Amino acid sequence: MRPLYAFALVIAILFLLVLARLARLDAGGPAHEFVNLPGQEPATLYLPGQGNPFFRVFPPAIRPPAIVMVHGFMADRQFMSTLARRIAQNGYAVLAIDVSGHGANRNPFPGGLANADAARPDVKKAVDFLRSYPFVDGSRIAVLGHSMGAGMVLDYATVDPALKGAIMISGGFGLTGPERPKNALFIFAQNDPSFIQSASTELASHLAGVSQIELGKTYGELAQGTAVKAIQVPHVNHLTIAYSPEAAATMVRWLDGAFGTARTGEINLREPRRRAALLAVLVFVVLLIPLGKIGGEIAGEWPEGPRGLGGWPGLAILVVALLAAMPLVAMNVPTGVFAFVVGDAQVVWFWSAGVILVIVLILAQVLQWRRLREGLAATVFAALLVMTIIYLCQVANQVTLHTLALTPERVIFAVVGTLLLLPFWLGFEFMLRRGDLVVSTIRATIGRALIIVMLVIGIFLQVLPGVLILILPNLVLIYVTVEILAVSAYSSSRNLMLIALLESMWFAWTIAAIAPITFML
């Protein structure tokens, strides 16, 4: 066996062993199972204790209080699973839902990011489910949400006076209903954007009846339902706060007070899945190296063609193309066509810039259809094979991050998105990745950094959706990971079409998996 294939086999076996460990850890921990709420709203119910207590009904005296947990924009209940487990293993039932248009929920997303009451029916269905469920104390329910979900649960808390508390993590839009939310905790990250921190403290100040709330101080009484508190969690950002042990401990203590729980032992913050999940990600990244090389060998060598345009000047052309495409997105003429909130703007931006790049390359005779057709069948086959393996690996490792399996609506978007993103990544590769492996890698890496810079500029110019700034660290990690695959494929074949196809499929799949959908088949 060739060393390359032997190395790939060893890494693949290691990856499968890590996944098996992760699956075992995921099956353990607090008892949990999938439930389908009315209206085909998927959710996961967590209960205190090990094993599976879902086959018996607890006596009313020992039924635990319950929390409805709502994720943020472009997230899902898997993203909240670490926090859900930490709360459940400290004596509380947790029902984590997928909001309409997110995750596995195929119902259309009902409104914009700041339209908190649009998801009120989703939250109400979860609360109603818990109030009649035999495993929990339906008279003691609180709501908890992150980011967009914080605004949704705060909105619901203003219309349901029977709730015992509300926890808003890095979010909250306003007080829209007639009721005063009971026992409101506003918790946000030290590295949250300033507008989120300001909104949290302003809402807390209003409920506490003071001009400026003091962080960490409790106003009112938990036992009477009048408590209000705002607290900042150090050393975390808008996303990592959901994984913070300190944040989880603060929430558990708040729930103890809201429900009148007398805790005798220490708060249990164990999350054994995290190390296995991190190891799985690292092994997956290593697996990309032989995977890209094998894909390049299957696709075959690719003739570079003329070098009359591109190289280092290609970086300037890339910036001009991305800037020139922004007005088209700003006019909102083509956006909304794909019925994916935020995702459509990204695809249109890249597609518009890609058309510009391709036209420039065709005029310079760098990109020629005759050359593109050479070995196209083998290239497409290699791209599909490599991407299928990547998809299966990532879907298997989604338990702590985000659901990456695609619903039928999302499959359609992934296919269409691949075709629309292809001009951009084809132009990107033909402009920047040519010649020496090291030099071309440096050039492509700078090109990806420039894309991030242009993305930030587009956000501040209000051309691109502002919510993208919250997931910027994730985008950087994706770009780094994709570049590892691209370098590996280039080293074995110089096949730029293969790399462009892989990039288009990967980004289209990522957008299709996380962007909220606004239509249903």
Short mmCIF file of C-alpha atoms in Angstrom, two decimals:
data_model
loop_
_atom_site.label_atom_id
_atom_site.label_comp_id
_atom_site.label_asym_id
_atom_site.label_seq_id
_atom_site.Cartn_x
_atom_site.Cartn_y
_atom_site.Cartn_z
CA MET A 1 0.00 0.00 0.00
CA ARG A 2 1.27 3.47 -0.90
CA PRO A 3 2.33 5.63 2.08
CA LEU A 4 -0.32 8.25 1.22
CA TYR A 5 -3.16 5.75 1.35
CA ALA A 6 -1.75 4.07 4.45
CA PHE A 7 -1.57 7.45 6.20
CA ALA A 8 -5.14 8.26 5.14
CA LEU A 9 -6.34 4.90 6.43
CA VAL A 10 -4.65 5.36 9.82
CA ILE A 11 -6.11 8.85 10.27
CA ALA A 12 -9.55 7.67 9.15
CA ILE A 13 -9.51 4.81 11.67
CA LEU A 14 -8.39 7.20 14.41
CA PHE A 15 -11.19 9.58 13.45
CA LEU A 16 -13.77 6.77 13.65
CA LEU A 17 -12.48 5.72 17.07
CA VAL A 18 -12.77 9.30 18.35
CA LEU A 19 -16.29 9.56 16.91
CA ALA A 20 -17.26 6.30 18.62
CA ARG A 21 -16.01 7.73 21.91
CA LEU A 22 -17.90 10.96 21.29
CA ALA A 23 -21.10 9.07 20.45
CA ARG A 24 -20.81 7.07 23.67
CA LEU A 25 -20.32 10.23 25.72
CA ASP A 26 -23.24 11.89 23.94
CA ALA A 27 -25.50 8.96 24.76
CA GLY A 28 -24.47 9.25 28.42
CA GLY A 29 -24.80 12.20 30.73
CA PRO A 30 -28.23 13.50 31.71
CA ALA A 31 -31.13 11.45 30.37
CA HIS A 32 -32.30 12.93 27.09
CA GLU A 33 -34.46 12.10 24.10
CA PHE A 34 -35.82 13.69 20.95
CA VAL A 35 -39.39 14.98 21.09
CA ASN A 36 -41.52 16.45 18.33
CA LEU A 37 -43.71 19.30 19.51
CA PRO A 38 -47.02 20.17 17.79
CA GLY A 39 -46.50 21.69 14.37
CA GLN A 40 -43.41 19.55 13.67
CA GLU A 41 -41.15 21.54 16.00
CA PRO A 42 -38.12 19.36 16.88
CA ALA A 43 -36.72 19.54 20.39
CA THR A 44 -34.53 17.63 22.83
CA LEU A 45 -35.72 17.02 26.38
CA TYR A 46 -33.08 16.60 29.11
CA LEU A 47 -33.91 15.24 32.56
CA PRO A 48 -31.79 15.00 35.71
CA GLY A 49 -30.11 11.67 36.41
CA GLN A 50 -28.33 8.99 34.42
CA GLY A 51 -29.88 6.33 32.26
CA ASN A 52 -33.29 6.60 30.66
CA PRO A 53 -36.10 7.58 33.04
CA PHE A 54 -38.56 8.18 30.20
CA PHE A 55 -40.22 4.81 30.77
CA ARG A 56 -41.67 5.78 34.14
CA VAL A 57 -43.64 8.67 35.59
CA PHE A 58 -42.14 10.41 38.61
CA PRO A 59 -44.33 11.11 41.65
CA PRO A 60 -45.43 14.77 41.64
CA ALA A 61 -43.32 15.58 44.70
CA ILE A 62 -40.02 14.81 42.94
CA ARG A 63 -40.75 16.09 39.46
CA PRO A 64 -38.09 18.67 38.55
CA PRO A 65 -38.74 22.26 37.50
CA ALA A 66 -38.26 22.84 33.78
CA ILE A 67 -36.59 25.34 31.48
CA VAL A 68 -37.40 26.12 27.85
CA MET A 69 -34.12 26.83 26.05
CA VAL A 70 -34.04 28.88 22.82
CA HIS A 71 -30.95 29.24 20.62
CA GLY A 72 -29.79 32.31 18.70
CA PHE A 73 -29.88 33.36 15.07
CA MET A 74 -28.23 30.84 12.69
CA ALA A 75 -27.78 28.42 15.61
CA ASP A 76 -29.84 25.43 16.76
CA ARG A 77 -30.46 23.24 19.79
CA GLN A 78 -27.19 21.31 19.25
CA PHE A 79 -25.27 24.54 19.82
CA MET A 80 -27.02 24.84 23.20
CA SER A 81 -26.53 21.20 24.19
CA THR A 82 -23.51 21.80 26.47
CA LEU A 83 -25.43 24.37 28.50
CA ALA A 84 -28.55 22.19 28.49
CA ARG A 85 -26.61 19.24 29.91
CA ARG A 86 -24.97 21.33 32.60
CA ILE A 87 -28.31 22.66 33.78
CA ALA A 88 -29.98 19.23 33.61
CA GLN A 89 -27.29 17.49 35.64
CA ASN A 90 -27.94 20.04 38.39
CA GLY A 91 -31.53 18.99 38.93
CA TYR A 92 -33.59 20.68 36.21
CA ALA A 93 -35.42 19.49 33.13
CA VAL A 94 -34.47 21.34 29.94
CA LEU A 95 -36.44 21.44 26.69
CA ALA A 96 -34.15 22.79 23.95
CA ILE A 97 -36.03 23.65 20.76
CA ASP A 98 -35.19 24.42 17.14
CA VAL A 99 -36.89 27.72 16.26
CA SER A 100 -38.78 27.77 12.95
CA GLY A 101 -36.39 27.97 10.00
CA HIS A 102 -33.41 26.81 12.07
CA GLY A 103 -31.69 23.46 12.46
CA ALA A 104 -34.03 20.56 11.78
CA ASN A 105 -37.18 22.72 12.00
CA ARG A 106 -38.57 22.84 8.46
CA ASN A 107 -41.20 25.47 9.25
CA PRO A 108 -40.40 28.85 7.63
CA PHE A 109 -38.60 31.46 9.73
CA PRO A 110 -41.39 33.91 10.58
CA GLY A 111 -39.55 37.22 10.85
CA GLY A 112 -36.39 39.25 11.01
CA LEU A 113 -33.60 39.01 13.55
CA ALA A 114 -35.06 41.70 15.83
CA ASN A 115 -38.68 40.59 15.46
CA ALA A 116 -38.84 38.88 18.84
CA ASP A 117 -42.57 38.18 18.97
CA ALA A 118 -42.46 36.39 15.59
CA ALA A 119 -41.26 33.24 17.36
CA ARG A 120 -43.70 33.57 20.25
CA PRO A 121 -45.73 30.55 19.01
CA ASP A 122 -42.58 28.39 19.06
CA VAL A 123 -41.84 29.29 22.67
CA LYS A 124 -45.49 28.89 23.70
CA LYS A 125 -45.67 25.38 22.23
CA ALA A 126 -42.63 24.40 24.28
CA VAL A 127 -44.04 25.89 27.49
CA ASP A 128 -47.44 24.26 26.93
CA PHE A 129 -45.72 20.93 26.29
CA LEU A 130 -43.88 21.10 29.62
CA ARG A 131 -46.97 22.13 31.56
CA SER A 132 -48.72 18.92 30.58
CA TYR A 133 -45.71 16.60 30.52
CA PRO A 134 -45.67 13.89 33.23
CA PHE A 135 -41.92 13.99 33.87
CA VAL A 136 -41.66 17.62 35.04
CA ASP A 137 -43.32 20.03 37.44
CA GLY A 138 -45.45 22.01 35.01
CA SER A 139 -46.17 24.68 37.62
CA ARG A 140 -42.49 25.69 37.79
CA ILE A 141 -41.17 26.74 34.39
CA ALA A 142 -38.56 29.30 33.36
CA VAL A 143 -37.32 30.38 29.94
CA LEU A 144 -33.74 30.85 28.76
CA GLY A 145 -32.41 32.15 25.45
CA HIS A 146 -29.18 33.13 23.74
CA SER A 147 -28.77 36.13 21.40
CA MET A 148 -31.90 36.21 19.21
CA GLY A 149 -33.35 33.57 21.53
CA ALA A 150 -32.84 35.95 24.47
CA GLY A 151 -35.10 38.46 22.78
CA MET A 152 -37.67 35.75 22.12
CA VAL A 153 -37.83 34.48 25.69
CA LEU A 154 -37.90 38.02 27.10
CA ASP A 155 -40.81 38.78 24.79
CA TYR A 156 -42.62 35.63 25.93
CA ALA A 157 -41.97 36.42 29.59
CA THR A 158 -43.95 39.66 29.12
CA VAL A 159 -47.11 37.74 28.15
CA ASP A 160 -46.95 34.70 30.48
CA PRO A 161 -47.19 35.69 34.16
CA ALA A 162 -47.01 32.04 35.31
CA LEU A 163 -43.31 31.75 34.50
CA LYS A 164 -40.89 31.64 37.43
CA GLY A 165 -37.96 33.29 35.68
CA ALA A 166 -36.26 34.39 32.47
CA ILE A 167 -32.56 34.25 31.59
CA MET A 168 -31.31 36.35 28.68
CA ILE A 169 -27.82 35.45 27.41
CA SER A 170 -26.17 38.13 25.26
CA GLY A 171 -29.43 39.51 23.97
CA GLY A 172 -32.85 41.00 24.57
CA PHE A 173 -34.71 43.49 22.38
CA GLY A 174 -37.43 45.09 24.45
CA LEU A 175 -40.38 44.71 26.80
CA THR A 176 -43.28 44.21 24.42
CA GLY A 177 -46.05 42.62 26.48
CA PRO A 178 -48.25 43.69 29.39
CA GLU A 179 -46.54 41.58 32.09
CA ARG A 180 -43.37 42.33 34.01
CA PRO A 181 -40.90 39.43 33.49
CA LYS A 182 -40.28 37.56 36.72
CA ASN A 183 -36.75 37.04 38.02
CA ALA A 184 -34.94 38.44 34.98
CA LEU A 185 -31.23 37.63 34.64
CA PHE A 186 -29.27 39.41 31.90
CA ILE A 187 -25.90 37.75 31.35
CA PHE A 188 -23.51 38.79 28.60
CA ALA A 189 -19.92 38.27 27.47
CA GLN A 190 -17.00 40.57 28.12
CA ASN A 191 -16.28 40.49 24.38
CA ASP A 192 -19.87 40.90 23.24
CA PRO A 193 -20.43 43.83 20.84
CA SER A 194 -21.09 47.06 22.73
CA PHE A 195 -24.67 47.34 21.47
CA ILE A 196 -25.54 43.98 23.04
CA GLN A 197 -23.99 44.94 26.37
CA SER A 198 -25.78 48.30 26.32
CA ALA A 199 -29.15 46.74 25.48
CA SER A 200 -28.78 44.20 28.30
CA THR A 201 -27.88 46.78 30.95
CA GLU A 202 -30.56 49.23 29.78
CA LEU A 203 -33.29 46.59 29.97
CA ALA A 204 -32.06 45.43 33.37
CA SER A 205 -31.93 49.03 34.62
CA HIS A 206 -35.50 49.64 33.46
CA LEU A 207 -36.80 46.53 35.23
CA ALA A 208 -34.82 47.33 38.38
CA GLY A 209 -36.13 50.90 38.40
CA VAL A 210 -32.68 52.51 38.44
CA SER A 211 -30.87 54.81 36.03
CA GLN A 212 -27.80 52.58 35.79
CA ILE A 213 -27.77 49.02 37.09
CA GLU A 214 -24.75 47.82 39.05
CA LEU A 215 -23.31 44.68 37.48
CA GLY A 216 -23.41 41.65 39.75
CA LYS A 217 -25.95 43.13 42.16
CA THR A 218 -29.39 41.56 42.61
CA TYR A 219 -32.30 43.98 42.75
CA GLY A 220 -35.58 42.76 44.20
CA GLU A 221 -36.33 39.32 45.67
CA LEU A 222 -36.11 35.97 43.89
CA ALA A 223 -38.67 34.44 46.25
CA GLN A 224 -41.19 37.11 45.26
CA GLY A 225 -40.40 36.96 41.53
CA THR A 226 -39.15 40.56 41.43
CA ALA A 227 -35.41 39.93 41.13
CA VAL A 228 -33.34 41.56 38.39
CA LYS A 229 -29.63 41.13 37.77
CA ALA A 230 -27.10 41.94 35.05
CA ILE A 231 -23.72 40.25 34.99
CA GLN A 232 -20.74 40.19 32.65
CA VAL A 233 -18.80 36.96 32.08
CA PRO A 234 -15.05 37.53 31.53
CA HIS A 235 -12.84 36.01 28.83
CA VAL A 236 -15.66 34.86 26.51
CA ASN A 237 -17.36 36.19 23.39
CA HIS A 238 -20.85 36.12 21.92
CA LEU A 239 -20.61 32.43 21.01
CA THR A 240 -18.29 30.92 23.61
CA ILE A 241 -20.43 32.19 26.48
CA ALA A 242 -22.76 29.27 25.73
CA TYR A 243 -19.89 26.91 26.64
CA SER A 244 -18.63 28.85 29.67
CA PRO A 245 -18.67 26.92 32.98
CA GLU A 246 -18.79 30.22 34.89
CA ALA A 247 -21.84 31.37 32.94
CA ALA A 248 -23.56 28.02 33.48
CA ALA A 249 -22.90 28.15 37.23
CA THR A 250 -24.38 31.67 37.41
CA MET A 251 -27.52 30.48 35.64
CA VAL A 252 -27.92 27.43 37.86
CA ARG A 253 -27.66 29.58 40.98
CA TRP A 254 -30.26 31.97 39.56
CA LEU A 255 -32.62 29.08 38.81
CA ASP A 256 -32.09 27.74 42.34
CA GLY A 257 -33.34 31.04 43.72
CA ALA A 258 -36.20 31.37 41.24
CA PHE A 259 -37.49 27.86 41.94
CA GLY A 260 -36.69 27.87 45.65
CA THR A 261 -34.25 24.97 45.31
CA ALA A 262 -32.14 24.20 48.38
CA ARG A 263 -28.86 22.94 46.91
CA THR A 264 -26.79 20.76 49.22
CA GLY A 265 -23.82 19.86 47.02
CA GLU A 266 -21.60 21.69 44.56
CA ILE A 267 -22.80 22.66 41.10
CA ASN A 268 -21.84 19.97 38.57
CA LEU A 269 -20.30 21.59 35.47
CA ARG A 270 -18.75 18.50 33.86
CA GLU A 271 -19.00 18.20 30.08
CA PRO A 272 -16.92 15.16 29.05
CA ARG A 273 -17.92 15.50 25.38
CA ARG A 274 -15.89 18.67 24.85
CA ARG A 275 -12.45 17.03 24.75
CA ALA A 276 -13.64 14.28 22.44
CA ALA A 277 -15.34 16.83 20.18
CA LEU A 278 -12.19 18.97 20.03
CA LEU A 279 -10.04 15.92 19.28
CA ALA A 280 -12.46 14.89 16.52
CA VAL A 281 -12.13 18.32 14.91
CA LEU A 282 -8.32 18.20 15.07
CA VAL A 283 -8.16 14.69 13.58
CA PHE A 284 -10.61 15.75 10.86
CA VAL A 285 -8.34 18.67 9.91
CA VAL A 286 -5.37 16.28 9.65
CA LEU A 287 -7.51 13.94 7.52
CA LEU A 288 -8.01 16.78 5.02
CA ILE A 289 -4.32 16.57 4.03
CA PRO A 290 -4.36 13.04 2.53
CA LEU A 291 -7.95 13.54 1.40
CA GLY A 292 -7.00 16.56 -0.71
CA LYS A 293 -4.00 14.75 -2.18
CA ILE A 294 -6.06 11.68 -3.08
CA GLY A 295 -8.73 13.90 -4.63
CA GLY A 296 -6.05 15.63 -6.69
CA GLU A 297 -4.68 12.30 -7.92
CA ILE A 298 -8.15 11.14 -8.96
CA ALA A 299 -8.89 14.42 -10.74
CA GLY A 300 -5.55 14.41 -12.54
CA GLU A 301 -3.06 17.08 -13.47
CA TRP A 302 -4.37 20.45 -14.61
CA PRO A 303 -2.55 22.56 -17.19
CA GLU A 304 -1.95 26.03 -15.78
CA GLY A 305 -2.39 27.90 -19.03
CA PRO A 306 -1.34 31.50 -19.72
CA ARG A 307 -0.03 33.66 -16.87
CA GLY A 308 -0.75 37.06 -18.41
CA LEU A 309 -3.01 38.13 -15.56
CA GLY A 310 -3.27 37.36 -11.90
CA GLY A 311 -0.55 36.49 -9.42
CA TRP A 312 0.13 39.29 -6.95
CA PRO A 313 -1.87 41.86 -9.01
CA GLY A 314 -4.76 39.44 -8.69
CA LEU A 315 -5.15 40.52 -5.06
CA ALA A 316 -6.01 44.05 -6.20
CA ILE A 317 -8.43 42.69 -8.82
CA LEU A 318 -10.09 40.57 -6.12
CA VAL A 319 -10.64 43.61 -3.88
CA VAL A 320 -12.05 45.65 -6.78
CA ALA A 321 -14.46 42.84 -7.72
CA LEU A 322 -15.73 42.47 -4.14
CA LEU A 323 -16.19 46.24 -3.83
CA ALA A 324 -17.92 46.50 -7.20
CA ALA A 325 -20.37 43.76 -6.20
CA MET A 326 -21.52 45.54 -3.03
CA PRO A 327 -23.93 48.01 -4.71
CA LEU A 328 -25.80 45.10 -6.29
CA VAL A 329 -26.34 43.58 -2.85
CA ALA A 330 -27.20 46.98 -1.36
CA MET A 331 -30.03 47.45 -3.88
CA ASN A 332 -31.62 44.20 -2.63
CA VAL A 333 -32.72 43.41 -6.18
CA PRO A 334 -31.49 39.81 -6.32
CA THR A 335 -31.54 39.02 -2.61
CA GLY A 336 -34.49 37.19 -1.11
CA VAL A 337 -34.74 34.99 -4.18
CA PHE A 338 -33.24 32.02 -2.35
CA ALA A 339 -35.46 32.37 0.74
CA PHE A 340 -32.49 32.04 3.10
CA VAL A 341 -32.14 34.90 5.57
CA VAL A 342 -28.55 36.29 5.50
CA GLY A 343 -27.43 33.40 3.27
CA ASP A 344 -28.91 34.94 0.13
CA ALA A 345 -26.93 38.18 0.57
CA GLN A 346 -23.67 36.26 0.94
CA VAL A 347 -24.29 34.15 -2.15
CA VAL A 348 -25.33 37.13 -4.29
CA TRP A 349 -22.26 39.09 -3.19
CA PHE A 350 -19.88 36.27 -4.09
CA TRP A 351 -21.74 35.49 -7.30
CA SER A 352 -21.61 39.12 -8.46
CA ALA A 353 -17.90 39.40 -7.66
CA GLY A 354 -17.32 36.03 -9.31
CA VAL A 355 -18.93 37.14 -12.56
CA ILE A 356 -16.59 40.14 -12.62
CA LEU A 357 -13.52 37.96 -11.98
CA VAL A 358 -14.51 35.43 -14.64
CA ILE A 359 -15.13 38.14 -17.26
CA VAL A 360 -11.70 39.66 -16.55
CA LEU A 361 -10.02 36.24 -16.81
CA ILE A 362 -11.84 35.41 -20.06
CA LEU A 363 -10.87 38.73 -21.62
CA ALA A 364 -7.26 38.09 -20.61
CA GLN A 365 -7.55 34.59 -22.12
CA VAL A 366 -6.45 33.04 -18.83
CA LEU A 367 -9.76 31.23 -18.45
CA GLN A 368 -10.66 29.25 -21.57
CA TRP A 369 -13.62 26.91 -21.93
CA ARG A 370 -11.53 24.51 -24.00
CA ARG A 371 -9.10 24.11 -21.13
CA LEU A 372 -11.89 23.86 -18.54
CA ARG A 373 -13.38 20.89 -20.37
CA GLU A 374 -10.16 18.89 -20.18
CA GLY A 375 -10.59 16.19 -17.57
CA LEU A 376 -13.83 17.77 -16.33
CA ALA A 377 -15.57 14.44 -15.65
CA ALA A 378 -12.72 13.15 -13.48
CA THR A 379 -12.49 16.50 -11.69
CA VAL A 380 -16.20 16.61 -10.88
CA PHE A 381 -16.11 12.98 -9.70
CA ALA A 382 -13.13 13.69 -7.43
CA ALA A 383 -14.81 16.80 -5.98
CA LEU A 384 -18.03 14.91 -5.27
CA LEU A 385 -16.13 12.03 -3.66
CA VAL A 386 -14.02 14.26 -1.42
CA MET A 387 -16.97 16.45 -0.45
CA THR A 388 -19.12 13.41 0.37
CA ILE A 389 -16.45 12.15 2.77
CA ILE A 390 -16.15 15.62 4.34
CA TYR A 391 -19.92 15.84 4.69
CA LEU A 392 -20.18 12.45 6.39
CA CYS A 393 -17.32 13.29 8.76
CA GLN A 394 -18.78 16.65 9.74
CA VAL A 395 -22.34 15.39 10.15
CA ALA A 396 -21.05 12.69 12.49
CA ASN A 397 -19.29 15.36 14.59
CA GLN A 398 -22.20 17.77 15.01
CA VAL A 399 -23.35 16.87 18.52
CA THR A 400 -21.76 19.85 20.31
CA LEU A 401 -21.71 22.47 17.55
CA HIS A 402 -24.52 22.74 15.01
CA THR A 403 -26.69 20.38 12.97
CA LEU A 404 -25.03 19.98 9.57
CA ALA A 405 -27.34 17.37 8.05
CA LEU A 406 -29.51 19.06 5.42
CA THR A 407 -33.31 19.04 5.19
CA PRO A 408 -34.79 18.84 1.64
CA GLU A 409 -35.09 22.63 1.44
CA ARG A 410 -31.48 23.04 2.43
CA VAL A 411 -30.30 20.46 -0.12
CA ILE A 412 -31.85 22.58 -2.89
CA PHE A 413 -30.06 25.67 -1.61
CA ALA A 414 -26.76 23.79 -1.33
CA VAL A 415 -26.95 22.67 -4.98
CA VAL A 416 -28.01 26.08 -6.32
CA GLY A 417 -25.53 27.81 -4.03
CA THR A 418 -22.67 25.67 -5.33
CA LEU A 419 -23.41 26.70 -8.92
CA LEU A 420 -23.66 30.38 -7.96
CA LEU A 421 -20.49 30.37 -5.85
CA LEU A 422 -18.44 28.53 -8.47
CA PRO A 423 -17.63 31.63 -10.61
CA PHE A 424 -16.14 33.40 -7.60
CA TRP A 425 -13.96 30.55 -6.41
CA LEU A 426 -12.95 29.72 -9.97
CA GLY A 427 -11.86 33.33 -10.44
CA PHE A 428 -10.17 33.33 -7.02
CA GLU A 429 -8.11 30.24 -7.80
CA PHE A 430 -7.12 31.25 -11.34
CA MET A 431 -6.14 34.72 -10.11
CA LEU A 432 -4.10 33.73 -7.08
CA ARG A 433 -3.07 30.06 -6.98
CA ARG A 434 -0.42 29.45 -9.62
CA GLY A 435 3.20 28.39 -9.77
CA ASP A 436 5.21 27.55 -6.66
CA LEU A 437 3.25 25.84 -3.88
CA VAL A 438 4.53 28.06 -1.06
CA VAL A 439 4.11 31.34 -2.93
CA SER A 440 0.65 30.40 -4.21
CA THR A 441 -0.41 29.40 -0.69
CA ILE A 442 0.75 32.72 0.75
CA ARG A 443 -1.08 34.57 -2.01
CA ALA A 444 -4.31 32.59 -1.51
CA THR A 445 -4.13 33.06 2.27
CA ILE A 446 -3.77 36.81 1.81
CA GLY A 447 -6.71 36.65 -0.59
CA ARG A 448 -8.88 34.96 2.04
CA ALA A 449 -7.83 37.57 4.59
CA LEU A 450 -8.86 40.29 2.15
CA ILE A 451 -12.27 38.63 1.77
CA ILE A 452 -12.72 38.85 5.54
CA VAL A 453 -11.65 42.51 5.50
CA MET A 454 -14.10 43.28 2.68
CA LEU A 455 -16.81 41.42 4.57
CA VAL A 456 -16.24 43.62 7.62
CA ILE A 457 -16.31 46.73 5.41
CA GLY A 458 -19.57 45.55 3.86
CA ILE A 459 -21.07 45.06 7.31
CA PHE A 460 -20.07 48.53 8.52
CA LEU A 461 -21.40 50.05 5.29
CA GLN A 462 -24.67 48.20 6.05
CA VAL A 463 -24.48 46.43 2.71
CA LEU A 464 -24.08 42.97 4.24
CA PRO A 465 -26.09 41.67 7.23
CA GLY A 466 -24.68 42.98 10.52
CA VAL A 467 -25.24 39.64 12.26
CA LEU A 468 -22.28 38.24 10.29
CA ILE A 469 -19.93 40.15 12.60
CA LEU A 470 -20.96 37.80 15.42
CA ILE A 471 -19.79 34.71 13.54
CA LEU A 472 -16.62 36.25 12.12
CA PRO A 473 -14.31 33.98 14.21
CA ASN A 474 -16.12 30.95 12.79
CA LEU A 475 -15.67 32.22 9.23
CA VAL A 476 -11.94 32.64 9.82
CA LEU A 477 -11.68 29.03 11.05
CA ILE A 478 -13.61 27.79 8.00
CA TYR A 479 -11.29 29.71 5.65
CA VAL A 480 -8.23 28.23 7.35
CA THR A 481 -9.65 24.71 7.12
CA VAL A 482 -10.60 25.08 3.47
CA GLU A 483 -7.13 26.43 2.64
CA ILE A 484 -5.56 23.29 4.15
CA LEU A 485 -7.67 21.17 1.79
CA ALA A 486 -6.88 23.45 -1.17
CA VAL A 487 -3.12 23.35 -0.58
CA SER A 488 -3.19 19.58 -0.31
CA ALA A 489 -5.14 19.19 -3.57
CA TYR A 490 -2.92 21.70 -5.37
CA SER A 491 0.25 19.94 -4.28
CA SER A 492 -0.77 16.72 -6.03
CA SER A 493 -2.49 17.97 -9.18
CA ARG A 494 -2.42 21.77 -9.71
CA ASN A 495 -6.11 21.21 -10.56
CA LEU A 496 -7.70 24.62 -9.95
CA MET A 497 -11.15 23.48 -11.09
CA LEU A 498 -11.12 20.77 -8.40
CA ILE A 499 -10.22 23.29 -5.70
CA ALA A 500 -12.88 25.75 -6.88
CA LEU A 501 -15.53 23.02 -6.87
CA LEU A 502 -14.57 21.92 -3.35
CA GLU A 503 -14.65 25.51 -2.07
CA SER A 504 -18.02 26.19 -3.71
CA MET A 505 -19.59 23.02 -2.33
CA TRP A 506 -18.17 23.50 1.16
CA PHE A 507 -19.34 27.11 1.50
CA ALA A 508 -22.74 26.42 -0.08
CA TRP A 509 -23.26 23.50 2.30
CA THR A 510 -22.22 25.59 5.31
CA ILE A 511 -24.59 28.43 4.41
CA ALA A 512 -27.38 25.97 3.64
CA ALA A 513 -26.91 24.26 7.01
CA ILE A 514 -26.95 27.35 9.24
CA ALA A 515 -28.91 30.09 7.45
CA PRO A 516 -32.61 30.35 8.47
CA ILE A 517 -35.01 29.20 5.76
CA THR A 518 -38.18 31.10 4.87
CA PHE A 519 -39.90 28.48 2.70
CA MET A 520 -41.08 24.91 3.06
CA LEU A 521 -41.46 22.17 0.46
#
